[in-house]
Each structure stands twice: as structure tokens, then as C-alpha cells.
XYZ file of C-alpha atoms in Angstrom:
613
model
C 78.362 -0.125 -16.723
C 79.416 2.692 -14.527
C 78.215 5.280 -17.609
C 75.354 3.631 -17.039
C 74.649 3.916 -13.172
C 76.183 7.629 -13.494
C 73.439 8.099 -15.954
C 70.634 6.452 -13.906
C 72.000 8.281 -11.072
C 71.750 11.285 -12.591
C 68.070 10.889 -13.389
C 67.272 10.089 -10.157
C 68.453 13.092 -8.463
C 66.377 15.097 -11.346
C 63.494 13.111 -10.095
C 63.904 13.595 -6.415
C 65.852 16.829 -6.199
C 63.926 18.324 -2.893
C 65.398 15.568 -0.812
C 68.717 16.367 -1.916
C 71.362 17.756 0.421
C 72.159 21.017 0.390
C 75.705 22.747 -0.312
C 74.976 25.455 2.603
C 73.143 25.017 5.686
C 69.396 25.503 5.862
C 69.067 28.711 8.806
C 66.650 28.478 11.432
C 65.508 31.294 13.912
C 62.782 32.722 15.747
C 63.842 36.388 16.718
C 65.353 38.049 13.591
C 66.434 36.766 9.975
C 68.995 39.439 8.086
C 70.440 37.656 5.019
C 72.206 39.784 1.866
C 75.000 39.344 -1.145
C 77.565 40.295 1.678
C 78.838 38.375 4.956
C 80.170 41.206 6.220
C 76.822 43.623 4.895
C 74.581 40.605 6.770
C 77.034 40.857 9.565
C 75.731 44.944 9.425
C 71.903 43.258 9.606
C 72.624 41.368 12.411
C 74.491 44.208 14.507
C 71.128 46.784 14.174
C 68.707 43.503 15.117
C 71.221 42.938 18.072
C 70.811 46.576 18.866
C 66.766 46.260 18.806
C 66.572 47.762 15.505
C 63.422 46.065 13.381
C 63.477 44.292 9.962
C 63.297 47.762 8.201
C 66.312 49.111 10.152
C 68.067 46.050 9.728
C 67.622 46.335 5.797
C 68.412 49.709 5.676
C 71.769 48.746 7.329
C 72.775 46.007 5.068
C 71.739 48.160 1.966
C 74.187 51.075 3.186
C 77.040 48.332 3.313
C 76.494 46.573 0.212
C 76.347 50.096 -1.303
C 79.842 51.004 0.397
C 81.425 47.782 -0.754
C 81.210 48.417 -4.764
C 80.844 45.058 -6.155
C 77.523 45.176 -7.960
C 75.648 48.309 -6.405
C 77.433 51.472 -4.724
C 75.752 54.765 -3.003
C 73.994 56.475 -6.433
C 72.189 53.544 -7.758
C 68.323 52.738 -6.752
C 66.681 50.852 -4.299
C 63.319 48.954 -4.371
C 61.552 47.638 -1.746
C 58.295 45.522 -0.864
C 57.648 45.797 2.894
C 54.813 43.632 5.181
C 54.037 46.383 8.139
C 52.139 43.504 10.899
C 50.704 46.937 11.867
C 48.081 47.838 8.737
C 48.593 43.911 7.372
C 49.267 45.251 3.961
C 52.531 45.062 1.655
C 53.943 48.523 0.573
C 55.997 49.000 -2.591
C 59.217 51.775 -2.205
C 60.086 53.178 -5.482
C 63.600 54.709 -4.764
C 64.613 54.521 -8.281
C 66.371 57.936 -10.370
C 64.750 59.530 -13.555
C 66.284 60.732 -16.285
C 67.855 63.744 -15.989
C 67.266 67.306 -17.948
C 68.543 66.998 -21.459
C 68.487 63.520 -21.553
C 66.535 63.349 -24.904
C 66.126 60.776 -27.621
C 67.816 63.295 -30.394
C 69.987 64.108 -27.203
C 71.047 60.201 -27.874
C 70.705 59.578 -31.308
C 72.770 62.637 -32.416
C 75.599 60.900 -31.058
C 74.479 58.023 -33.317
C 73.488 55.435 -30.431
C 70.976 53.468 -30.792
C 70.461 53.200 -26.801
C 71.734 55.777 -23.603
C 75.310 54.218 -23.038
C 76.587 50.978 -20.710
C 78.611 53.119 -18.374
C 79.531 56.541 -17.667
C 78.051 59.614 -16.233
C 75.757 59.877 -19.957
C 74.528 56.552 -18.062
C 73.209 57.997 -14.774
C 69.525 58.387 -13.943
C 69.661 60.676 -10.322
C 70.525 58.609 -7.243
C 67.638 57.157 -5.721
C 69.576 54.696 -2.588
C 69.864 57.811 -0.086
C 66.510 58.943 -0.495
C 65.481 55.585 -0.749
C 67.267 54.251 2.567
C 66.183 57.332 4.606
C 62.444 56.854 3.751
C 62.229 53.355 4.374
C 64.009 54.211 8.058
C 61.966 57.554 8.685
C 58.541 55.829 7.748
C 58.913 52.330 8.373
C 62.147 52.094 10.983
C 62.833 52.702 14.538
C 66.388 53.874 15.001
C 68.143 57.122 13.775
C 69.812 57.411 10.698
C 73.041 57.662 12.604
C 72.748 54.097 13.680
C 71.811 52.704 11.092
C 74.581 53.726 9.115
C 77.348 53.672 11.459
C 78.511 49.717 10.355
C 78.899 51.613 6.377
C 80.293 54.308 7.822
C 82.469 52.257 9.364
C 83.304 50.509 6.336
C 84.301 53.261 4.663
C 86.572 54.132 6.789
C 88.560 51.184 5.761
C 87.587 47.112 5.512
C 89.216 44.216 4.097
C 88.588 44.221 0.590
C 87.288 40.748 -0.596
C 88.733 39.114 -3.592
C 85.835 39.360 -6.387
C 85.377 43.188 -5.596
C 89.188 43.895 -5.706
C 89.755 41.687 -8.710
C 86.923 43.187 -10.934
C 88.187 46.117 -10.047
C 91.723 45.502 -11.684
C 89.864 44.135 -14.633
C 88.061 46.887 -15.361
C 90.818 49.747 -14.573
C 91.155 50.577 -17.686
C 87.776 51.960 -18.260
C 88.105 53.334 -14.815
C 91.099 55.661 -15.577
C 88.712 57.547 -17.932
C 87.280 59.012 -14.885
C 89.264 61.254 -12.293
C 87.392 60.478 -9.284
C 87.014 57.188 -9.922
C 90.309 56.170 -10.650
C 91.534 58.170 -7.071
C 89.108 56.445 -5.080
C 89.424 52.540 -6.818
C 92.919 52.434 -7.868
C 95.144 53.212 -4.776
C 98.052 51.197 -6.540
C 98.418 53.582 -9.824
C 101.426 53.018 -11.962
C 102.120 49.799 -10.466
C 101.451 46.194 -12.218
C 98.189 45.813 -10.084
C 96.425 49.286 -9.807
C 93.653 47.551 -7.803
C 93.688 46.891 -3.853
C 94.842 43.405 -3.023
C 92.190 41.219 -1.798
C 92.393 41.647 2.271
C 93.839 45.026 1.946
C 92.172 47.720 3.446
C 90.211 49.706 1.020
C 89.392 53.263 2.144
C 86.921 55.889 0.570
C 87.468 58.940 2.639
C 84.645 61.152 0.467
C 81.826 58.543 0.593
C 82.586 58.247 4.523
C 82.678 62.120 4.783
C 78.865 62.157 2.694
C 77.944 60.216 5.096
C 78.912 62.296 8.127
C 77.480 64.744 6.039
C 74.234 63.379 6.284
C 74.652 62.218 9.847
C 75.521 65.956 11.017
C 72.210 67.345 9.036
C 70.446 64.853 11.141
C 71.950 65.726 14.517
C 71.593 69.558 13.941
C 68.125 68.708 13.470
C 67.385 66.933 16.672
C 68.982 69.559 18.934
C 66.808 71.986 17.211
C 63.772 69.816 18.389
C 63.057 68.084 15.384
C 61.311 64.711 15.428
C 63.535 61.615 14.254
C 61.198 61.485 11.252
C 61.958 64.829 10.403
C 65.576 64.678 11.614
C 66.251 61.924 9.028
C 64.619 63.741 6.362
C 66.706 66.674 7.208
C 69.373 64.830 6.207
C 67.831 63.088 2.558
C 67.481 67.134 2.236
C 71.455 67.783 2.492
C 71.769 65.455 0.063
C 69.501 66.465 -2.626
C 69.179 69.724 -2.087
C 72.495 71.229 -0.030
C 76.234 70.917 0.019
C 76.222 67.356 -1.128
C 74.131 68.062 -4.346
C 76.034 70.999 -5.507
C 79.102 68.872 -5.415
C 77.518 65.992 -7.245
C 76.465 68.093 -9.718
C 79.535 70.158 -10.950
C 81.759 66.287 -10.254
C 78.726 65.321 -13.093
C 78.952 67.778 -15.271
C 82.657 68.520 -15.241
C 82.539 64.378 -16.565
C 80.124 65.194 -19.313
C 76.757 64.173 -17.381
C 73.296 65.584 -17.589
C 72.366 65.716 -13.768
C 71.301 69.353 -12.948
C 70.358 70.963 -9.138
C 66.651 70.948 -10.119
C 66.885 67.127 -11.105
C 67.851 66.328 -7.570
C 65.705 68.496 -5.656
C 62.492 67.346 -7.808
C 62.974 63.751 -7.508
C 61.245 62.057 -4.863
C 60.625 58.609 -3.419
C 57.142 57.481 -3.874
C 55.513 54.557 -2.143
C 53.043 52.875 -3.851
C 50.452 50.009 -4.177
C 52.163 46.775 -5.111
C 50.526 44.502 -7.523
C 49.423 41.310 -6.875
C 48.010 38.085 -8.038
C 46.872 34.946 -6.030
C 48.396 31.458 -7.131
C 46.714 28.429 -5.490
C 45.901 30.581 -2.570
C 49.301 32.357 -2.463
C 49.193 35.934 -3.066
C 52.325 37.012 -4.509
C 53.277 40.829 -4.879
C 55.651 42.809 -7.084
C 56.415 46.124 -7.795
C 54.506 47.653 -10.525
C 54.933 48.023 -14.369
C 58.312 50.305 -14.205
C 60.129 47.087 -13.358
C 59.861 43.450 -14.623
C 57.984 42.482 -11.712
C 54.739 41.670 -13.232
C 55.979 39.313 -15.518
C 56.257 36.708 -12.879
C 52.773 37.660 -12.159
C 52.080 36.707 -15.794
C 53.751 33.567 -15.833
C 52.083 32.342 -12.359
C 48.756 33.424 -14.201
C 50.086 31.413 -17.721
C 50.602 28.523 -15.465
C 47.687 27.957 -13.351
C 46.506 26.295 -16.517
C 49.068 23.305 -16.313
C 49.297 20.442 -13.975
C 53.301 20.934 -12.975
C 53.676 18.520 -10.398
C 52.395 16.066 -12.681
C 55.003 17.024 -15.287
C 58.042 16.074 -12.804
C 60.654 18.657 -11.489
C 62.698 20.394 -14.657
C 61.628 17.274 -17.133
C 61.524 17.882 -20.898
C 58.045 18.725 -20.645
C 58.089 20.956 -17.428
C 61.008 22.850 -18.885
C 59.205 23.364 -22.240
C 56.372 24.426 -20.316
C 58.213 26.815 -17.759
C 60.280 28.238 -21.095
C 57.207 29.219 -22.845
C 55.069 30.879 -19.991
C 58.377 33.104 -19.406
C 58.825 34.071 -22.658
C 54.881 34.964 -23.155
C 55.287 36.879 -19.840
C 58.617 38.559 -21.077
C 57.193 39.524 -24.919
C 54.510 41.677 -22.987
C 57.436 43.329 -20.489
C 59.108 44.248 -23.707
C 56.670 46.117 -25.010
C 54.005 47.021 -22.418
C 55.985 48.234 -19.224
C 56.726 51.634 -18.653
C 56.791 54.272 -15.995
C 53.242 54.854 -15.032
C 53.329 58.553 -14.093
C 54.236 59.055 -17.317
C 51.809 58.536 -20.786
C 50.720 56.154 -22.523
C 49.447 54.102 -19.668
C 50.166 50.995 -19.693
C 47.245 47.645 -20.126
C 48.423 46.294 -16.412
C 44.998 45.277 -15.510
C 44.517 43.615 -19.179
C 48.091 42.025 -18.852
C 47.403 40.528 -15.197
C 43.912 39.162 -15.571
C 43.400 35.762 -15.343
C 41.337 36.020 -18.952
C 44.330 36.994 -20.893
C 46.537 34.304 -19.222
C 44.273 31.891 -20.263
C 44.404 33.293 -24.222
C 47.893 33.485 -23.670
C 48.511 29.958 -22.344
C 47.112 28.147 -25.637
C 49.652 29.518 -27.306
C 52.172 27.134 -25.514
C 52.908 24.169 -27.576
C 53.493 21.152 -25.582
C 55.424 19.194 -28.290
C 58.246 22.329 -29.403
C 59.362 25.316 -28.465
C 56.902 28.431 -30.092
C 59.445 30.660 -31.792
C 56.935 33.335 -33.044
C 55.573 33.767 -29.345
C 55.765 37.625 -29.537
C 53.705 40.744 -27.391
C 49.674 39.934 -27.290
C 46.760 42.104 -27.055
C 45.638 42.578 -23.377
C 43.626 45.783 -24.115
C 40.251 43.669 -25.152
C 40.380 42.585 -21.570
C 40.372 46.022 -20.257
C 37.731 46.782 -22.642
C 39.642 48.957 -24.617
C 41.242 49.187 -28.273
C 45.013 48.698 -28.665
C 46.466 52.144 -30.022
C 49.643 50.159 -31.224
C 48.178 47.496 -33.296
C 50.167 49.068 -35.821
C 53.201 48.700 -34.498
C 52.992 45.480 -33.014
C 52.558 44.076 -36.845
C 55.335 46.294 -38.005
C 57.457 44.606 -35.354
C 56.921 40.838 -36.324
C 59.106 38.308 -34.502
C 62.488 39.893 -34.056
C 64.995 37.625 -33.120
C 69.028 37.160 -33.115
C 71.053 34.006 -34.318
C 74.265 35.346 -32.893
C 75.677 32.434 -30.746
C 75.802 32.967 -26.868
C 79.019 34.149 -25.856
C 80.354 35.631 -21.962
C 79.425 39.609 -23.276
C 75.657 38.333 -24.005
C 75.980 36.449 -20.572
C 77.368 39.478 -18.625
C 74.640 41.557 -20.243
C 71.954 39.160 -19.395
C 73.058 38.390 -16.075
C 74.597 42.164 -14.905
C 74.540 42.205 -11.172
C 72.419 43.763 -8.031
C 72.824 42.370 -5.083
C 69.348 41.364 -2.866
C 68.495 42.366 0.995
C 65.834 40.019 2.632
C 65.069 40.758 6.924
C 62.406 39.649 8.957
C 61.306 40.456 12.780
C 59.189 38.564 15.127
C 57.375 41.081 15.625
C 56.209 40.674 12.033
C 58.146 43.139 9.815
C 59.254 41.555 6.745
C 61.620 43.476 3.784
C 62.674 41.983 0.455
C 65.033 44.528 -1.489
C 66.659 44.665 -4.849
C 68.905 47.573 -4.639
C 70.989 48.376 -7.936
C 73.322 50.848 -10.366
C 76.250 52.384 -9.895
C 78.164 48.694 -10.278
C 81.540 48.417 -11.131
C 83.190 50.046 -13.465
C 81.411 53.034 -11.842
C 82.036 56.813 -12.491
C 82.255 58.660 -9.388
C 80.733 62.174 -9.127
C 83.284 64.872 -7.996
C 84.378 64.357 -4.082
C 81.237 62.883 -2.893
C 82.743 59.257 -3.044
C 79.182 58.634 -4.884
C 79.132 56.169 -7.904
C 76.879 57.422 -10.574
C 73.708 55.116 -11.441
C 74.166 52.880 -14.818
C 70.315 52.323 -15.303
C 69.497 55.076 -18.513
C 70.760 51.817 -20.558
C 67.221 50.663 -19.953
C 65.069 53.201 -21.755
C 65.026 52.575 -25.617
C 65.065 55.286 -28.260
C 62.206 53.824 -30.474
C 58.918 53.995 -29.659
C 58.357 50.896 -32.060
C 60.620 48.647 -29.530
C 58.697 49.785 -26.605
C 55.902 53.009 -26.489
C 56.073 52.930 -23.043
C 59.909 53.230 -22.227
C 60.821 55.626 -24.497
C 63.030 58.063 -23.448
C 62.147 61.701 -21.617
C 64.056 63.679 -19.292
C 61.873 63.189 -15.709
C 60.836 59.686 -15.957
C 61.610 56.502 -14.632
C 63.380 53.775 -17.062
C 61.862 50.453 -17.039
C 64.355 48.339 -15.014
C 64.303 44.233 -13.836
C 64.949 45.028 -10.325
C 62.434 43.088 -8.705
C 62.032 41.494 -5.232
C 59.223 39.285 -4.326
C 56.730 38.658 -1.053
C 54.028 36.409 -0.680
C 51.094 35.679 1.666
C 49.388 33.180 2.250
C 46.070 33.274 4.713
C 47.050 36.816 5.374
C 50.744 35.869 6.956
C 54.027 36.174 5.480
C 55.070 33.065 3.473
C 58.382 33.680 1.456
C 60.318 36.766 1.265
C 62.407 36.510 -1.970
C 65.125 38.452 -4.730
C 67.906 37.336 -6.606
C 70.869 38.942 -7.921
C 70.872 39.487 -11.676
C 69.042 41.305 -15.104
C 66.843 39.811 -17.160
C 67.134 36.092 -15.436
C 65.678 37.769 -11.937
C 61.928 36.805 -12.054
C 63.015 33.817 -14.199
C 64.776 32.498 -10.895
C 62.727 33.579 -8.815
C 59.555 31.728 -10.586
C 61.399 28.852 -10.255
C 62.482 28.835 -6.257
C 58.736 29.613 -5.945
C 57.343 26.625 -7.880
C 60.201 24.656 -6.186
C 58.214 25.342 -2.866
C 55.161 25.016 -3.563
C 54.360 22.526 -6.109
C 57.591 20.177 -5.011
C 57.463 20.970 -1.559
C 61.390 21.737 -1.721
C 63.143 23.855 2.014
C 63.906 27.272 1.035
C 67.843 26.335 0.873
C 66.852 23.741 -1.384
C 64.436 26.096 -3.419
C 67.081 28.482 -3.929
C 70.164 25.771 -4.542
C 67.845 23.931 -6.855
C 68.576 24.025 -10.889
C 66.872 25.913 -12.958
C 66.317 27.468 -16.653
C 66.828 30.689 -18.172
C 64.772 31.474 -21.633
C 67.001 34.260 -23.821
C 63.992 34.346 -26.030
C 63.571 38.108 -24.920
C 64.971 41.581 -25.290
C 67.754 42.251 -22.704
C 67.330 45.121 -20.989
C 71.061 46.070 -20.289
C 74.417 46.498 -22.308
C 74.600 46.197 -25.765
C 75.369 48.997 -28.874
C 73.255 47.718 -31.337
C 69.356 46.949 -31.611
C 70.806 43.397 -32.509
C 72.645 42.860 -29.848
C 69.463 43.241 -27.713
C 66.738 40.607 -29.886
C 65.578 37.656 -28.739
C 67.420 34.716 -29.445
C 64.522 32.007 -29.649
C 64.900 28.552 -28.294
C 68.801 29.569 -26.904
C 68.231 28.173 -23.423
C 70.227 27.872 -20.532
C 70.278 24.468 -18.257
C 72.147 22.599 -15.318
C 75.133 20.867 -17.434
C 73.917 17.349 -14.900
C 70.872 17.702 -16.839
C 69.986 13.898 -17.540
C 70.782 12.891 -20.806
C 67.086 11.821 -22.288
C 66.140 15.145 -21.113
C 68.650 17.360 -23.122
C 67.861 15.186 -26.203
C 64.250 15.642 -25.740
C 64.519 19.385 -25.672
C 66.666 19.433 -28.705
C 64.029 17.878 -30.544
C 61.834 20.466 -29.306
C 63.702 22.742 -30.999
C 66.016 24.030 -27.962
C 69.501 25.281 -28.086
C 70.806 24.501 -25.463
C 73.743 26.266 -23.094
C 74.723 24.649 -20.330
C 75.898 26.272 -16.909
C 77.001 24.433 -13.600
C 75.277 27.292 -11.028
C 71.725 28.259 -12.727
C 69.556 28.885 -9.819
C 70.527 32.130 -8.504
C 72.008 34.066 -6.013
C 68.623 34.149 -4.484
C 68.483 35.110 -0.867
C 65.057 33.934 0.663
C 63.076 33.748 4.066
C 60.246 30.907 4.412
C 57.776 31.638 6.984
C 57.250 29.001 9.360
C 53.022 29.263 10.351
C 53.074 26.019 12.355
C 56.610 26.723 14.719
C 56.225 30.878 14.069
C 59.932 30.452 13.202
C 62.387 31.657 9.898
C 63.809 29.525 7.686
C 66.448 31.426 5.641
C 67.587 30.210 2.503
C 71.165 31.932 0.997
C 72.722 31.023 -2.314
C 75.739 28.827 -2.931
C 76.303 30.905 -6.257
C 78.010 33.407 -4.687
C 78.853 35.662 -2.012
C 75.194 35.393 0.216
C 75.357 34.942 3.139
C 72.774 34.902 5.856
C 72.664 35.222 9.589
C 69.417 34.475 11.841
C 68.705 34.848 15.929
């Protein structure tokens, strides 16, 4: 009997999960909303809005302390933005991520026999894109100088309580650590000893990342008492860095590791703000960033699923899960073989891959009774009104997939961290961040205090895995970094980003559906279970063109899953993984139009943490 009511129980919260309670609080506030992976880099949000700073200084704030506190992200990884200015009423895209440096070649790679650019290590780093990207957002976008905005980092790296997960992965990964000089001086204060890691609470100090800072805070200063702008005061100072003192010295710590970065690579690259792309669901228009991250496969599963009645199908039920499975992995054959940097050729069929036309082709390809194994790329040149010039390849290719069972180094690949930034003013400045690279185990270049940027793992090698990502010294890899804003009658309605790889617009499809077609609070949204498809190719880790295939079918769900439901799906043809967090961390803002208030929603899968006035 009581197997009985558990089960019955269990469908009923399935049923009527958006009246559930939540395990954090729902945040309310009308002034300012600054929420992050951090509490103590959402406690730097909250200072600079307390200060008078806006949304964009506020973000800029809270990405200089997640970048100071190691964990998933540090100081010469990349930052990507999407950013509502209530001044113009459009959304801007920041593109703050590295390219690959000089010498970094495909028969640069393969004559060391790999098959990809390596996990970690400085053969891994693309140039560091944060600074630049943190002092354009504030010179363009902010109000405060740079000095303010990254005195609460500053002040963190002059010595914080380390928390537990940062200190303990830390300790786990010391051995790879110790391969690197600077690293292992800067993250192992305890060497020799049984634990080479700081203690959890002890206070962790980086005295070269907090004197780069300075550096860049002095550049800044000297500019203003020569009667510089605070524009071109902050730029003065994303010029020390790139060009002056700082680059030399991350260039020869580089090099003297074995890395590729040169002077020239750091004083050519540039932040570039762009167009984002867009698509309207239901009368939501929902922007990403463009082809050189994941982003527009969410646009390609919101276009896939415009054709299906969802609310109909019940929240995650067999056939809503089949359904949401199948749009992703339609969505995600296309990012594995169309997206690409776009400054560099072949361009890639973005206006063919987003058009409501090919979604529609694309949708009747979804079989409501199984799971499609053989879903693979499609053809959205036709819809551009061109010819595909890699038919051949796309036959050549077939359906590649791997029958290796899911184990925690396919998880840790699939899932390998970021951390998000979400702020929002009332004066109507809204910023949704994914900043990235240079996570832990991290190489450090010379005495800047500066971990090097992970993210060449992301270009491939073979032009007949992806002709758009392939390799060249200059260009952008294609990454999943990928936050989210929507609009809806031309105001703000949810500022979203999650931490994770290849499951980030997979989450973040969800929490939106969750809103809008079952009406779900944004704590609820992001709280809420959801699905993860591994019928794609991962874009991180992994040695061997095997260890990167899709694995069709392997699906990930909520292990309180009702019972009828998992046995439905494994007669669809599911295998099915079971996890007891699956929506997240995703850090979101809902925009209240009928109070003009914030409702912030932080995940309880993790750190988040998110503070509101």
C-alpha cells in the first residue's frame, strides 16, 4: 500500500510540478537584481548597485570575482555577454572570447598524434578574452571606473576565505597542477604536506593576480590625470594588458610552459560587439549569441517545437520528453556540423538553419512513438537558396555514434563548468553572462597570477567532423557558452544562463518552456527537473574521436521520475541515466510587466546565489 501511494504521489508531483515548493526562496525586488555562481561574487554585485553602479557595472563586478575565485572560470578565460541598453531598446551581443594563437595548426596538432588540441595546459589556451571583455562592457555600457569596479576582486585577491568545493578540487587535481611552476606556487600553499591545497575557510592569497590588477588600475589612473576621458582611461588600461608590461610577462610565463601565445596574438585580438540572433516563440523573442557558440541551437529547437502542442503533452511525460529529446538533438546535429566562427570561411547556413521553413522539415523527422537514432545534420542551404558544398561529406559521415556506457569522465566532460552572471537595474539595464576557461586545474602564465584559457579543446582537426570549426591560428573556436534574454512586447522578460557544456541550452530550453507553457515562478523554472539528450558530439575533453560521438537514446532524467514514465521511455528505445539535480545551476531574472518588479530565480544545484534591492 504505501509503494503504492509513494508511487501515486510521485506522479502527482510530475503532474503539478509548478505549484511545488521550492528548495530556495523565490527573490523579489524593485531597484537592482545581481545574482551569480558565487555568494560572496553576488555579494561584489550588490556592493557596486549599493554604490549607484548600473546592471553593467554590477556584472562586470561579479565577473572579476568569480574570475579571482578559481572554481570553474579564473582571469584568462572568455566572457560573453547579451546586454538590453533601455537607451537604443535593442539587445547587444559581447564577444570577449580568445582565438587561437600563432602556430596553433592542425599538423601543429596532429604531429603530436592528437586527434583534438589538448584538455588542459598552456597547448590548451586560446588568448584571454575576460579583461578585454570586462573593460569594454564597463567603458561602453557602464558608469563607474574600472577602479571601482574591481576593487571587491581586488580585494579578494588579497586574501578571502576559501570555500570548500574550490579548495577541495583543488587538492584533487594537484597532481596535474605540480606540472606547472606557477600554478603549483599560487594553488598549493601547503606543498610537501598531506594536503597541498588551502583548507576550506583558510585564507587563500594570489599576490600576482592582485598586483595585474593594480596594474591595470594604475594604467587607468595615469590616464585620468593626463585628462583622459573614463572611456578612454579604462581602455588605457585593457591596453597594459594586451599590449604593455602585463603581456610581455604572459607571454614568456607561456612560452617558457610550452604555449603558443605570441605579443602580436594579444595586441591583435579584439572584443567585437555584435548583432545577436534572434527568433520569436509565441510572441517571445528570444536572443543568443551567434553561430561561434551553441546559442542558436536553442533557437532551433524553439523553432522545431512551435510545431507541437506541449502543454497538451503534460510537464516531462513520456511523450513531452520524447518530444523535447528529439528537437534537441535535431538542433544539436546541425551545431555539430554547421557552427563556426563567422569572420572566418566557409560561412556558415545561419539564416537556412533558423528559418521557420527548415524547422518545419526538420520537425517531421521526430517520431512520436521512439526515439530517432539516425537523426543526424540536415540540409538548411535550400532554404537560403543555395547548394550545400558538403553534401559529400555529410554522406561520408553517416550516423556516428558511441555504445560506451556513461561513466563520471563522460559526465565531467559533458557537464565541464562556467559559472553564469545575470543583473538587472530599474532603470532598465539588463546583463546575462556566461563567462568561461581557465577552470581548475589551470596553468598559470608566468607572474601574472593569470590562468590560461582551456577552450582550443573545442576546435576539431577534421574538416569532415565539422568544416566550419576546423582549426587556424586567428580564429575563434566554436564554444557552448551561451546566455539567454528575451522580450516580450519590446520589455525585458527573462534574463537567463546556466553553468555547464554541452547540457547549457538543453537547460536552459527547459526553464524557458517551464515558464511559459506551464506557467512555473522563475525559482521554480530553474529548480524544476529536466532532461539532457547525449545524442550529440561533446564539445570538451576527450582523446579520441570516440570518446566524443553521440551516444543515441543515452538520456539523462530526475531519478523521482514516475515509474510508468521511465518504462514508457524504455520502450521508446531510451537508455536511461538517472541524476537527483538535472535542472541546472541556472541563475535567472523574470521581469515583472504588471508590478515593474524582479523576480530572481538562483539554483539549488550549487553554489548560486542571488541578492536583490
Amino acid at each position: 500500500m504505501k509503494s503504492f501511494l509513494l508511487a501515486l504521489l510521485i506522479v502527482f508531483v510530475s503532474i503539478t510540478a509548478p505549484a511545488q515548493k521550492t528548495q530556495k526562496p523565490q527573490l523579489h525586488a524593485k531597484n537592482w537584481m545581481a545574482i551569480t555562481g558565487k555568494p560572496l561574487a553576488a555579494e561584489a554585485g550588490a556592493m557596486i548597485f549599493e554604490k549607484g553602479g548600473n546592471a553593467v557595472d554590477a556584472a562586470c563586478a561579479m565577473i572579476a570575482a568569480t574570475c579571482t575565485m578559481w572554481d570553474v572560470l579564473s582571469w584568462g578565460g572568455e566572457t560573453q555577454a547579451l546586454i538590453y541598453n533601455p537607451h537604443t531598446k535593442k539587445v547587444i551581443a559581447i564577444d570577449a572570447l580568445g582565438v587561437a594563437p600563432t602556430g596553433a595548426t592542425v599538423d601543429f596538432f596532429k604531429s603530436k598524434g592528437m586527434n583534438f588540441p589538448p584538455e588542459y595546459g598552456p597547448l590548451a589556451a586560446v588568448t584571454p578574452g575576460t579583461p578585454g571583455g570586462i573593460c569594454t562592457m564597463l567603458a561602453e555600457y557602464g558608469t563607474m571606473s574600472l577602479e571601482q569596479v574591481l576593487k571587491p576582486a581586488m580585494e579578494l585577491a588579497a586574501g578571502y576565505p576559501i570555500e570548500a568545493e574550490t579548495a577541495n578540487s583543488i587538492e584533487r587535481n594537484k597532481e596535474m597542477i605540480k606540472q606547472w611552476p606557477y600554478s603549483k606556487t599560487v594553488l598549493l600553499p601547503h606543498a610537501g604536506q598531506q594536503r597541498e591545497a588551502p583548507e576550506a575557510g583558510e585564507i587563500f592569497v594570489q599576490k600576482d593576480l592582485l598586483e595585474t590588477l593594480q596594474k591595470m588600475v594604475d594604467a587607468e589612473k595615469a590616464a585620468l590625470k593626463k585628462g583622459k576621458s573614463r572611456k578612454e582611461a579604462i581602455y588605457a588600461a585593457y591596453e597594459r594588458f594586451y599590449k604593455g608590461d602585463i603581456a610581455k610577462e604572459f607571454v614568456r610565463g607561456c612560452k617558457e610552459q610550452g604555449g603558443l601565445i605570441t605579443m602580436d596574438d594579444l595586441a591583435n585580438w579584439k572584443v567585437k560587439t555584435e548583432e545577436p540572433l534572434k527568433v520569436n516563440y509565441k510572441g517571445i523573442d528570444v536572443y543568443k549569441l551567434s553561430q561561434w557558440t551553441q546559442g542558436p541551437a536553442m533557437l532551433q529547437s524553439l523553432n522545431i517545437l512551435e510545431n507541437f502542442d506541449l502543454k497538451s503533452m503534460g510537464y516531462n511525460s513520456a511523450k513531452y520528453i520524447n518530444t523535447i529529446y528529439q528537437s534537441m538533438s535535431l538542433a544539436f546535429a546541425d551545431r555539430d556540423f554547421y557552427y563556426g566562427d563567422p569572420y572566418f570561411p566557409p560561412q556558415e547556413p545561419i539564416d537556412g538553419l533558423l528559418s521557420k521553413e527548415y524547422a518545419k522539415q526538420r520537425a517531421k523527422l521526430i517520431d512520436t512513438n521512439a526515439n530517432n537514432i539516425k537523426i543526424g545534420p540536415g540540409d538548411p542551404y535550400p532554404f537560403e537558396g543555395k547548394t550545400n558544398p558538403y553534401k559529400n561529406i555529410l554522406q561520408q559521415r553517416g550516423y556516428a555514434y558511441n555504445d560506451v556506457p556513461i561513466d563520471d569522465d563522460y559526465m565531467s566532460r559533458l557537464w565541464r563548468g562556467t559559472t553564469s552572471v545575470e543583473a538587472a537595474d530599474k532603470d532598465g539595464w539588463v546583463v546575462s553572462v556566461t563567462p568561461s576557461g581557465g577552470w581548475l586545474p589551470a596553468c598559470i602564465a608566468g607572474n601574472t597570477g593569470v590562468g590560461m584559457s582551456e577552450r582550443m579543446q573545442s576546435f576539431v582537426l577534421d574538416d569532415s567532423l565539422n568544416p566550419y570549426n576546423v582549426l587556424e591560428p586567428g580564429k575563434r573556436p566554436r564554444v557552448t557558452l551561451t546566455p539567454t534574454l528575451a522580450m516580450k512586447d519590446g520589455k525585458p522578460f527573462m534574463s537567463f544562463a546556466v553553468q555547464g557544456g554541452d547540457t547549457q541550452d538543453q537547460n536552459l530550453l527547459q526553464c524557458f518552456l517551464n515558464v511559459v507553457e506551464f506557467g512555473m515562478t522563475i525559482q521554480q523554472a530553474v529548480e524544476a527537473p529536466n532532461i539532457n539528450t547525449d545524442q550529440l558530439w561533446l564539445s570538451l575533453g576527450g582523446t579520441k574521436i570516440d570518446d566524443r560521438k553521440p551516444k543515441p537514446g543515452s538520456i539523462l532524467i530526475d531519478r523521482n521520475t514516475a515509474d510508468d514514465v521511465q518504462k514508457q521511455l524504455i520502450k521508446m528505445g531510451y537508455t536511461l541515466n538517472f541524476g537527483t539535480r538535472t535542472s541546472g545551476p541556472i541563475n535567472a531574472i523574470y521581469f515583472d510587466a504588471k508590478h515593474n518588479t524582479f523576480w530572481g530565480g538562483s539554483s539549488n544545484n550549487g553554489e548560486d546565489y542571488g541578492i536583490g534591492w
